[in-house]
Short mmCIF file of C-alpha atoms and ligand atoms in Angstrom, two decimals:
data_model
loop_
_atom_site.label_atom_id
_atom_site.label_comp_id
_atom_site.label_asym_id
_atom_site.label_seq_id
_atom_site.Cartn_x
_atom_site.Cartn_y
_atom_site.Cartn_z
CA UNK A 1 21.83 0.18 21.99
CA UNK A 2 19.84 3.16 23.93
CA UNK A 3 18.15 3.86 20.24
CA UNK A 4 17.20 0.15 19.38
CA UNK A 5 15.83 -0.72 22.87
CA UNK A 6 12.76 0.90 23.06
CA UNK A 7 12.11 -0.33 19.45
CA UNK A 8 12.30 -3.56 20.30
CA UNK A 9 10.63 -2.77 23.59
CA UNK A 10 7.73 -1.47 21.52
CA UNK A 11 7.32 -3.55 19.04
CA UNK A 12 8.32 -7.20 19.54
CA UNK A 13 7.18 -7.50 23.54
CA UNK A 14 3.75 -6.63 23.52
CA UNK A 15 2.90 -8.52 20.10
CA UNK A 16 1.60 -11.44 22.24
CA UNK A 17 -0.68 -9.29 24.94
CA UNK A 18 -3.86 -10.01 23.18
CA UNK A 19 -5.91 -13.09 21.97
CA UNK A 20 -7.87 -13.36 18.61
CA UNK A 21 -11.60 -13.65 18.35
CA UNK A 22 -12.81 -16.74 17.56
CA UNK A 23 -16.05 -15.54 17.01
CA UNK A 24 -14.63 -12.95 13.94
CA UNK A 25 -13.09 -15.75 12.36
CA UNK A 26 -16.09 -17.92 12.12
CA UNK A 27 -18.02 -14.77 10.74
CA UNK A 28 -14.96 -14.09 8.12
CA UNK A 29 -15.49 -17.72 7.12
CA UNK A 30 -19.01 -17.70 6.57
CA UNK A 31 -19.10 -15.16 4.29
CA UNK A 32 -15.41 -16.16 2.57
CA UNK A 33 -17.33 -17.16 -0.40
CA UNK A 34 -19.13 -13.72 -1.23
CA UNK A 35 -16.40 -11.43 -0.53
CA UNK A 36 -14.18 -14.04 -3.24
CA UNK A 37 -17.14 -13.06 -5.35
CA UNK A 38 -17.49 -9.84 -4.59
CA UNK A 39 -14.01 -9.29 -5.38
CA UNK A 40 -13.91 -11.29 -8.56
CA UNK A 41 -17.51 -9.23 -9.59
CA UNK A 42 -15.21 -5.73 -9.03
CA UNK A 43 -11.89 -7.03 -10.78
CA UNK A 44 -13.91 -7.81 -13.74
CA UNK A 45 -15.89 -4.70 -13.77
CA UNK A 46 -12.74 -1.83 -12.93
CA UNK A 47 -13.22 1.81 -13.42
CA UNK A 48 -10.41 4.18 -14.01
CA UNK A 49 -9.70 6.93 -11.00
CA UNK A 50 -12.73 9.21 -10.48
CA UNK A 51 -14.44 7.40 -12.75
CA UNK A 52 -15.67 4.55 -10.07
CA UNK A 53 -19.48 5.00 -10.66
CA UNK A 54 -20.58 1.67 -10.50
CA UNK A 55 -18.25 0.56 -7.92
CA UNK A 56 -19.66 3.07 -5.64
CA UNK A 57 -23.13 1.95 -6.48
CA UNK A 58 -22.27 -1.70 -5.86
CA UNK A 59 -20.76 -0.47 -2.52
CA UNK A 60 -23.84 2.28 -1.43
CA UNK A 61 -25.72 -1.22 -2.48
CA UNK A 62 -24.41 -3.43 0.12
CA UNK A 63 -23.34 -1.14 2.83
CA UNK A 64 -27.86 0.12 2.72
CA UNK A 65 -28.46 -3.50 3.02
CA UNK A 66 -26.79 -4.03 6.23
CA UNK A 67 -29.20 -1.08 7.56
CA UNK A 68 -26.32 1.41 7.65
CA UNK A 69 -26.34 5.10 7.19
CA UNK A 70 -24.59 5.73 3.88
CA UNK A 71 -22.70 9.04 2.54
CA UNK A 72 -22.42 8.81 -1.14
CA UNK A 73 -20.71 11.50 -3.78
CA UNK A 74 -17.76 12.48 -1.70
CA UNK A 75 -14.93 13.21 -3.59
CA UNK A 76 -16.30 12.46 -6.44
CA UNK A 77 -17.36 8.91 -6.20
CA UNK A 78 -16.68 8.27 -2.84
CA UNK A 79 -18.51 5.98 -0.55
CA UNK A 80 -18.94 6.59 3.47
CA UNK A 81 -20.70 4.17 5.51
CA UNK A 82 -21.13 5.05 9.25
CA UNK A 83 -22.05 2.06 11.81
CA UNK A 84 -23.14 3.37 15.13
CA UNK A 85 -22.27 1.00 18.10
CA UNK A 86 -24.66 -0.12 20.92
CA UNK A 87 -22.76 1.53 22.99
CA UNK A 88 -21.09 5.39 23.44
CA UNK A 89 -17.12 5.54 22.15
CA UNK A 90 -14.28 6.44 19.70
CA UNK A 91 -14.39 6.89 16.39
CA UNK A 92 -11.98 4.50 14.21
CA UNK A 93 -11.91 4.96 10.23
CA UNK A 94 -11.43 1.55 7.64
CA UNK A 95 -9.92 2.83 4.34
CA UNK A 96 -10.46 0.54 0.65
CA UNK A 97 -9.61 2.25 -2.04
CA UNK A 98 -11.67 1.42 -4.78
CA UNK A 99 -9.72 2.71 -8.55
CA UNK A 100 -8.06 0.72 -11.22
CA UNK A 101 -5.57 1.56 -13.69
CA UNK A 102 -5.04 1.90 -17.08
CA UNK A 103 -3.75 -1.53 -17.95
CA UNK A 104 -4.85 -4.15 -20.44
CA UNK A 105 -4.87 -7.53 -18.16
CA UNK A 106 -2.95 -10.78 -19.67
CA UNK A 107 -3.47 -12.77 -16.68
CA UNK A 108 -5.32 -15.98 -16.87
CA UNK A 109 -8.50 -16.00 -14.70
CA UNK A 110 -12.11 -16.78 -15.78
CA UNK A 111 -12.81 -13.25 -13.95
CA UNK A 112 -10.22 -11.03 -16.19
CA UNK A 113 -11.20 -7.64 -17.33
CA UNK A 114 -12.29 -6.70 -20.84
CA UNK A 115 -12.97 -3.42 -19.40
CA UNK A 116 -12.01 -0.28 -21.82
CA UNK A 117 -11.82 3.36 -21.00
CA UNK A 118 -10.76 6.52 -22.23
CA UNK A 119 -7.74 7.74 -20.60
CA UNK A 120 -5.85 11.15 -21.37
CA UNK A 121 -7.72 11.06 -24.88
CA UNK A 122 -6.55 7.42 -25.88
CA UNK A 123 -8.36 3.92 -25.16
CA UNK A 124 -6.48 1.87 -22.69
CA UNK A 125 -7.94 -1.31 -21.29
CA UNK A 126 -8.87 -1.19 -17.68
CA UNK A 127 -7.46 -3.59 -14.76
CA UNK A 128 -7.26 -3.85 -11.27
CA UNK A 129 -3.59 -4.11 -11.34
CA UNK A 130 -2.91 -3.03 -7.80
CA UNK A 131 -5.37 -4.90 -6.01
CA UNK A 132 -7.71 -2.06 -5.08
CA UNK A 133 -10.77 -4.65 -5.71
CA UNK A 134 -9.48 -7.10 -2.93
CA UNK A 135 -9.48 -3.91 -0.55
CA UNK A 136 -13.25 -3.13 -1.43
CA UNK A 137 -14.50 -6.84 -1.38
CA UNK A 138 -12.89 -7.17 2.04
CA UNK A 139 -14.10 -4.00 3.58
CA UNK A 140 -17.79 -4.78 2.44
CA UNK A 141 -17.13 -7.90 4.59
CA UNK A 142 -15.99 -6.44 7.67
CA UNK A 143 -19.11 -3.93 7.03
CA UNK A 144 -21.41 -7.36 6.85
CA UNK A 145 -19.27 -9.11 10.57
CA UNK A 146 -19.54 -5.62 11.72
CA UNK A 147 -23.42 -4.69 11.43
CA UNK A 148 -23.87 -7.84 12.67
CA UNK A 149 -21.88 -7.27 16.13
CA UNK A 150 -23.28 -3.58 16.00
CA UNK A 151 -24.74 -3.56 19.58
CA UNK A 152 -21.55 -4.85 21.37
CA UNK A 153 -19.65 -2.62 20.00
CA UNK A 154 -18.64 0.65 21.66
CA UNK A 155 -18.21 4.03 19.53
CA UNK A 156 -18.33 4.28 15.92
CA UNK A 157 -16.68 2.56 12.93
CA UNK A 158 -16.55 4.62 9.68
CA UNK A 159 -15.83 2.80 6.48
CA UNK A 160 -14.36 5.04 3.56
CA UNK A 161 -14.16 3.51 0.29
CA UNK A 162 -12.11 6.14 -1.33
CA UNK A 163 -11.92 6.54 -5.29
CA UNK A 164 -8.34 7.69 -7.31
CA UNK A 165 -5.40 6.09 -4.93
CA UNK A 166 -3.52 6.03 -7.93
CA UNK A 167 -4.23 9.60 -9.17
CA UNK A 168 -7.03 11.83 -10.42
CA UNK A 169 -6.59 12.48 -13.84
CA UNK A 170 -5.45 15.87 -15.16
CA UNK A 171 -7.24 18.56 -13.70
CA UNK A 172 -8.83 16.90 -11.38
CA UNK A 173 -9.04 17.03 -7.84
CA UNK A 174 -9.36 13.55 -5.77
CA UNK A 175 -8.16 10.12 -3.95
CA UNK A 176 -7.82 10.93 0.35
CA UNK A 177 -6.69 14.28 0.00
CA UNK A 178 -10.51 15.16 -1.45
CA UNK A 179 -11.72 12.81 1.19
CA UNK A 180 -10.23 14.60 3.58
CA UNK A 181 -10.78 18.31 2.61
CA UNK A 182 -14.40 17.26 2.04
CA UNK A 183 -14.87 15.81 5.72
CA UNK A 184 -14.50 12.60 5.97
CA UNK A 185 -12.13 12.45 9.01
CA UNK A 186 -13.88 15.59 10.41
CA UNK A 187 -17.42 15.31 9.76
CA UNK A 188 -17.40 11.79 12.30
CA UNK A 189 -14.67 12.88 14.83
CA UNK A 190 -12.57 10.09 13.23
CA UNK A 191 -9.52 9.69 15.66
CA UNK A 192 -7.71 6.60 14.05
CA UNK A 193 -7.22 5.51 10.62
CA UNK A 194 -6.07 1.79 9.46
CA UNK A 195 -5.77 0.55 5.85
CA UNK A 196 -4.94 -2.84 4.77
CA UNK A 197 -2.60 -3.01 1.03
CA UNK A 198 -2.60 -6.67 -0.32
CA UNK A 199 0.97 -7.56 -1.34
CA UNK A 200 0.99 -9.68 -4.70
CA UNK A 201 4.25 -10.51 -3.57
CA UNK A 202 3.86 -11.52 -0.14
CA UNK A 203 2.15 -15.33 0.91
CA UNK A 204 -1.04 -15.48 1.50
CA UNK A 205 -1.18 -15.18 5.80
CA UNK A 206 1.57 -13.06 6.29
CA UNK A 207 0.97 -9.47 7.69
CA UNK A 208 4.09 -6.60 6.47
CA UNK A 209 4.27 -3.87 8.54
CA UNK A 210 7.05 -0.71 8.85
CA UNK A 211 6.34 1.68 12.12
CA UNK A 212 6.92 5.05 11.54
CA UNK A 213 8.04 6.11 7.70
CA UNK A 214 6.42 3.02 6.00
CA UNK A 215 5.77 4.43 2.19
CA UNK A 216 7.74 7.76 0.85
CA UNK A 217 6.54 11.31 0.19
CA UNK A 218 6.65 12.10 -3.29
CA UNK A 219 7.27 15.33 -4.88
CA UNK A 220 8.11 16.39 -8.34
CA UNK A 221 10.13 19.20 -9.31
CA UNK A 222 11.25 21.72 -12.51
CA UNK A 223 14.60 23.19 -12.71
CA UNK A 224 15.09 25.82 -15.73
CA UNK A 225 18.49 26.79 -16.51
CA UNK A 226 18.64 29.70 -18.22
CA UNK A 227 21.75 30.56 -20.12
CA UNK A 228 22.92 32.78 -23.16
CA UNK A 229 22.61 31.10 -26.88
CA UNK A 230 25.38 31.06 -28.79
CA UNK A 231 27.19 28.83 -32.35
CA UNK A 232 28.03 25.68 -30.70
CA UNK A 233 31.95 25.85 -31.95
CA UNK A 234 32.03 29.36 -29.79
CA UNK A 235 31.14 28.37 -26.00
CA UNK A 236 32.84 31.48 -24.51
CA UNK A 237 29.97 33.81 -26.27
CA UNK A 238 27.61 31.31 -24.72
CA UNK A 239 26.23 30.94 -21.19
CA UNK A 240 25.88 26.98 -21.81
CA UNK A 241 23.07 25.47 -19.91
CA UNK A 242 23.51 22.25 -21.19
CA UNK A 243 26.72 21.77 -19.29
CA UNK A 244 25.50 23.90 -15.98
CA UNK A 245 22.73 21.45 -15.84
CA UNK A 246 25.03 18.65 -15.89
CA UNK A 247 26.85 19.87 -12.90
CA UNK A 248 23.55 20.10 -11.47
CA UNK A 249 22.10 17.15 -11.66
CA UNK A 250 25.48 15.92 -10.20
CA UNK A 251 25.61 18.12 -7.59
CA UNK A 252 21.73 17.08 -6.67
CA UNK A 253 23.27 13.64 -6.52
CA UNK A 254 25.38 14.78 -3.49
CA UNK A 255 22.60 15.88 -1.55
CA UNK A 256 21.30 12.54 -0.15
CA UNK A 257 24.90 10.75 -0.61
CA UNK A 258 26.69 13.36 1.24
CA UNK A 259 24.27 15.79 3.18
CA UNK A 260 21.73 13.64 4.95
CA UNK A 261 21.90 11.66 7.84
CA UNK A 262 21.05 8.46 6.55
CA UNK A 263 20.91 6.77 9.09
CA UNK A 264 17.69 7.91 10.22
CA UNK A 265 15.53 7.41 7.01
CA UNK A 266 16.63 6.69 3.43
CA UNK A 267 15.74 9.26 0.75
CA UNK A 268 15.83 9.83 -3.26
CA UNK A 269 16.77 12.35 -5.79
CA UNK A 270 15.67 11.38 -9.92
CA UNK A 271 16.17 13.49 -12.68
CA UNK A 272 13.84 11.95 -14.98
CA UNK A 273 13.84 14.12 -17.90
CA UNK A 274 16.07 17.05 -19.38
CA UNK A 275 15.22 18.87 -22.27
CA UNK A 276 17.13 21.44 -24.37
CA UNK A 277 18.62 22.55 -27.69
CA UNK A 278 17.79 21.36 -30.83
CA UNK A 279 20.98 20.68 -32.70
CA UNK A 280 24.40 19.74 -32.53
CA UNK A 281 25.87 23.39 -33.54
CA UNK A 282 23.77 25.81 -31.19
CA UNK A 283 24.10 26.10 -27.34
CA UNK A 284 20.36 26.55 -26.29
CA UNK A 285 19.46 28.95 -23.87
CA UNK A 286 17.30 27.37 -21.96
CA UNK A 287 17.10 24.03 -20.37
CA UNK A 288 14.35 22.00 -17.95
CA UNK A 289 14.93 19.14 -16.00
CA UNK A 290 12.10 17.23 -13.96
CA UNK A 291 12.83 14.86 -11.48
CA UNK A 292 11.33 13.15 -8.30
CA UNK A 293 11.89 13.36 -4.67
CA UNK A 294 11.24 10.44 -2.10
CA UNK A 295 11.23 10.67 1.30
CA UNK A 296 10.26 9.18 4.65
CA UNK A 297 11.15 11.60 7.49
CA UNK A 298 9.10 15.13 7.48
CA UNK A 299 12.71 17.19 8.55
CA UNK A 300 14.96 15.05 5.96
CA UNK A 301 11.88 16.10 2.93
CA UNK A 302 11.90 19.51 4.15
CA UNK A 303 15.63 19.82 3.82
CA UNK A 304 15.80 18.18 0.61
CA UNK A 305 13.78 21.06 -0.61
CA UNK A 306 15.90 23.76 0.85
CA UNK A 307 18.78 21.86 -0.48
CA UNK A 308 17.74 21.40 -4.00
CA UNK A 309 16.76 25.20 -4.54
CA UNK A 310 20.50 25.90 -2.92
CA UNK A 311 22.46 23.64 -5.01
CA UNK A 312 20.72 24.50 -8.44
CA UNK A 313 20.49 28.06 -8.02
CA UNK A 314 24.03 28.20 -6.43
CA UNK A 315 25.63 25.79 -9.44
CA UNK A 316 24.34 27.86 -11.61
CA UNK A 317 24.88 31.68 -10.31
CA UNK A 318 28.79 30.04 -10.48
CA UNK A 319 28.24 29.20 -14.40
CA UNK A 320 26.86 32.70 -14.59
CA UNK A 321 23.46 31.35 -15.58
CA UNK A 322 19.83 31.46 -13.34
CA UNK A 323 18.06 28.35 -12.61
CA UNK A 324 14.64 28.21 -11.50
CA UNK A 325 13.50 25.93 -9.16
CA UNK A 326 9.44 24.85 -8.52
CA UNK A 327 8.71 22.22 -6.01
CA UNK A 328 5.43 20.83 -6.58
CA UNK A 329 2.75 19.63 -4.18
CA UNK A 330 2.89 16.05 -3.87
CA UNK A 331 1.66 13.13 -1.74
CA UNK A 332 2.62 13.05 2.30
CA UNK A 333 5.00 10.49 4.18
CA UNK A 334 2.48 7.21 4.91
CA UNK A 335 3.63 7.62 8.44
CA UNK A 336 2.76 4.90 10.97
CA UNK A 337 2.16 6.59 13.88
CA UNK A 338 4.29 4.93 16.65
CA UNK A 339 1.93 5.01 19.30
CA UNK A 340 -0.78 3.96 17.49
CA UNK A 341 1.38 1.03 15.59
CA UNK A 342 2.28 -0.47 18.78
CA UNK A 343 -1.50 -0.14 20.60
CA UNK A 344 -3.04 -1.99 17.11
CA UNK A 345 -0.13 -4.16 15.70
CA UNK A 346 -0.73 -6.86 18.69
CA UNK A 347 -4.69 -7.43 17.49
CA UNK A 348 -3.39 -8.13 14.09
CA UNK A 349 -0.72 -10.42 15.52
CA UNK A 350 -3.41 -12.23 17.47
CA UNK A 351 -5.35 -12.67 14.58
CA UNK A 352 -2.94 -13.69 11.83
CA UNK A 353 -0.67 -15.55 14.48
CA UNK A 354 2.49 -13.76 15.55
CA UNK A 355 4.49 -15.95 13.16
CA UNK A 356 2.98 -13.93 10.25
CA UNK A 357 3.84 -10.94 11.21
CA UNK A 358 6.82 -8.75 9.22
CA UNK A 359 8.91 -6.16 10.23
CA UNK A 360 9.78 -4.78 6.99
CA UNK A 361 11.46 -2.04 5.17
CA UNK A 362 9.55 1.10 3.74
CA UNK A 363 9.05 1.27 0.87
CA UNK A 364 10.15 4.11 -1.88
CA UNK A 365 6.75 4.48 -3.67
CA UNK A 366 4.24 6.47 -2.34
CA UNK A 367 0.40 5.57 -1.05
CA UNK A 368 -2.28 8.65 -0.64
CA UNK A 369 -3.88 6.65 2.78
CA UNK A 370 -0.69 9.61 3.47
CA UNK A 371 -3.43 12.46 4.02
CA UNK A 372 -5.38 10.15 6.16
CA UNK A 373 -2.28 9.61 8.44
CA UNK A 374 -1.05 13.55 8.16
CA UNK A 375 -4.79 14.34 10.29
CA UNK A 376 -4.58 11.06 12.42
CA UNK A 377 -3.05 8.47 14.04
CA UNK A 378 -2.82 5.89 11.44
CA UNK A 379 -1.54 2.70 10.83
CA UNK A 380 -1.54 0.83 7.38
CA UNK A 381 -0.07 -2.96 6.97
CA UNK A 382 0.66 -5.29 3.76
CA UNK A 383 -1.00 -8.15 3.66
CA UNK A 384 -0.22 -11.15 1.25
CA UNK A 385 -2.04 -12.25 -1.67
CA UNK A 386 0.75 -14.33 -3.23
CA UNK A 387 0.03 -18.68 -3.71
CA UNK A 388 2.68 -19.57 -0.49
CA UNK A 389 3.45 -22.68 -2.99
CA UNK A 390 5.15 -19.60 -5.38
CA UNK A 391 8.20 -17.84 -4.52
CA UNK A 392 8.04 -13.32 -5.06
CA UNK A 393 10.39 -13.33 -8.19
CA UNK A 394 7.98 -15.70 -10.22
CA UNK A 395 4.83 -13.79 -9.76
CA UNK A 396 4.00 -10.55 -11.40
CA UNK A 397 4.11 -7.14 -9.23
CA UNK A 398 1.55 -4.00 -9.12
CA UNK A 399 0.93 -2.61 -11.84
CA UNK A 400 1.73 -5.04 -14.38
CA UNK A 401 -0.83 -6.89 -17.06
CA UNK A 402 -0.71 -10.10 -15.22
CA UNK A 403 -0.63 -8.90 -11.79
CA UNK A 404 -2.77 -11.87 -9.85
CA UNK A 405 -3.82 -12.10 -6.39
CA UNK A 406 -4.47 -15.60 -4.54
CA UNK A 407 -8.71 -14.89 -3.56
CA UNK A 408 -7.21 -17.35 -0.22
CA UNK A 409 -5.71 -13.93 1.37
CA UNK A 410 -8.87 -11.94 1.78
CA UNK A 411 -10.47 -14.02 4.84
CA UNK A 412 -7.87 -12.43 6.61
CA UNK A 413 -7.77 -9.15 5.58
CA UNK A 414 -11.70 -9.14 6.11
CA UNK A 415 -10.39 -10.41 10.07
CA UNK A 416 -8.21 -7.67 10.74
CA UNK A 417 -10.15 -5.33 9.54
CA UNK A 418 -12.68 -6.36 11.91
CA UNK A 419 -10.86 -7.10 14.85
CA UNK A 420 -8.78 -3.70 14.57
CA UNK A 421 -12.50 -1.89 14.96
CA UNK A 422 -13.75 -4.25 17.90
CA UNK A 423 -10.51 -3.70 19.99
CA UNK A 424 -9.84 -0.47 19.50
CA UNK A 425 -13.36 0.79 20.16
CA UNK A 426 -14.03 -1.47 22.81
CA UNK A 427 -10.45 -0.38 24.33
CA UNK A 428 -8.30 -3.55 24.54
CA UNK A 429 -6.11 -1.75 22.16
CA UNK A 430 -4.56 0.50 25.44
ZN1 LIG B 1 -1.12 1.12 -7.18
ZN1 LIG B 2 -2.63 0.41 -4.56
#
């Protein structure tokens, strides 16, 4: 009990210390209509990662129309709009991110994308298969209830509308972690960060949320075994790879199944792909192995690491062979910072109604607002796009040709968005 109390204490008692504002929800309302048009303008119109020219002129467009200063061309296409309160303060950053991805969309709506693009050399159609245009549609509209509440509110809100969440393409640098490195959090003094992910699978009104570890790190890796080459019906002149990778990968399996503590975070080890030999008679000399590693505790992923270079290099030495292991640079935990989840989480309760609010599980995928939250306190929540009158296994999930989102869930999104900047800046969010 001593490590669930101040959980609970944290999380569940001071959901109902605030109120919503009426006056928020009258402005979402108002402008429901354009931001449903808006959004269905983007999700026919999608642009592949680092590619989002027009999206960030459509943006630039609105965000100069509300009389705001605008920061255009970071990272790439990247969009900045910076609304100065009335009155001296913080400094709280809005995330959308604005890419789609290289899917050819099925679903039935009179705003589905024809869109085509080139993509690693081949043409792929274009879709906004994760949702990305819902984000931008209702960020322009808390830009719009925002500008117009400018001189009430105290301190700054900073609106990034980010390009390539799902990835830059291949050589390429982009998504938050450009952001970042090119300013955006330091340029304004940003101190907070909150992003809003709509949930295909999640009704419409209901708020998901995961303090601390919400969505994994992700890391690939390469393991080479080298061995000795030899006629496949003489294994003793061989130093077989094939099989010392084999014991590998099983012995990787042991690391989170028998080495972790897993009961503080859950973690994952995939071998994805080996490759080696070339036929049935020779033992190869070489093989490589890629995999994945997921992980939502900063001490668990950095002992992962250590543990994967020990196992492989140590499984192997024992087979007489060398493996090679190479880590590679990934995305960061998306770590909802305690603190700041339980000083924001009750203004999102108060406006989505406390009944709509989830305390869920993380999540094993990975999200780059990651590099937002590894500078600041951050704090991103799910919020549903799914018909209510549907139930999660009969609608399609991210990613997928008909992935659909129900235009009744971005009122809300465009709410919290809004509140979260009017409480925390004007300190009710203590
Ligand atoms: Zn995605
Ligand atoms: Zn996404």
């Amino acid at each position: 009990m001593r490590l669930l109390l101040p959980f609970f204490a944290l999380f569940c008692f001071s959901l109902s210390a605030q109120t919503g504002h009426p006056e928020t929800a009258k402005a979402a309302a108002a402008i429901e209509g354009k931001v449903i048009e808006w959004r269905h303008h983007l999700h026919e119109n999608p642009e592949l990662s680092n590619r989002e020219f027009e999206t960030a002129k459509y943006v630039e467009k609105h965000l100069r129309g509300l009389g705001m200063e605008v920061r255009t061309g970071i990272a790439h296409t990247g969009v900045v709009g910076i609304l100065k309160g009335g009155k001296p303060g913080g400094v709280i950053a809005l995330r959308a991110d604005m890419d789609g991805l290289p899917v050819t969309e099925i679903a039935d709506v009179p705003f589905a994308s024809k869109a085509k693009a080139m993509y690693e050399g081949k043409e792929v159609g274009v879709m906004h298969a994760c949702g990305h245009d819902t984000h931008v549609a209702m960020l322009m509209g808390a830009a719009e209830v925002l500008s117009a509440r400018k001189k009430d509110i105290e301190g700054t809100v900073i609106f990034m509308f980010q390009p390539a969440e799902e990835g830059a393409p291949a050589g390429e640098e982009g998504g938050a972690k450009l952001m970042v490195k090119e300013g955006v959090l330091s340029d304004y003094g940003v101190e907070v960060a909150f992003g809003i992910h709509i949930n295909s699978q999640t009704p419409v009104g209901q708020v998901n949320y995961k303090p601390g570890g919400a969505m994994a790190s992700v890391n690939s890796f390469n393991i080479v075994v080298k061995g000795k080459q030899a006629h496949g019906a003489r294994p003793w002149a061989s130093v077989d790879p094939i099989v010392t990778s084999a014991q590998i990968i099983m012995g990787l399996q042991t690391i989170v199944s028998r080495q972790l503590d897993l009961t503080k975070e859950a973690a994952v080890i995939t071998i994805g792909k080996i490759d080696g030999g070339v036929r049935s008679n020779i033992i190869p000399d070489e093989v490589t192995m890629v995999g994945t590693i997921r992980s939502l505790d900063n001490d668990m992923r950095k002992e992962i690491f250590a543990r994967i270079k020990t196992t492989a290099t140590n499984i192997a030495a024992a087979a007489g062979a060398e493996a090679e292991v190479t880590i590679n640079e990934g995305y960061p935990i998306t770590f909802n910072d305690p603190e700041i989840t339980r000083r924001l989480m009750p203004i999102v309760a108060a406006t989505a109604g406390e009944d709509n609010i989830n305390l869920v599980r993380a999540i094993t995928g990975a999200e780059d607002f990651s590099f937002y939250a590894e500078k600041v306190p951050s704090l991103i929540v799910f919020l549903g796009g799914m018909d209510p009158a549907k139930n999660r296994d009969e609608v399609a999930g991210h990613h997928t040709p008909n992935f659909q989102i129900d235009d009744r869930g971005l009122k809300l999104g465009v709410e919290i968005y809004t509140n979260i900047a009017l409480d925390y800046l004007n300190g009710k969010a203590r």
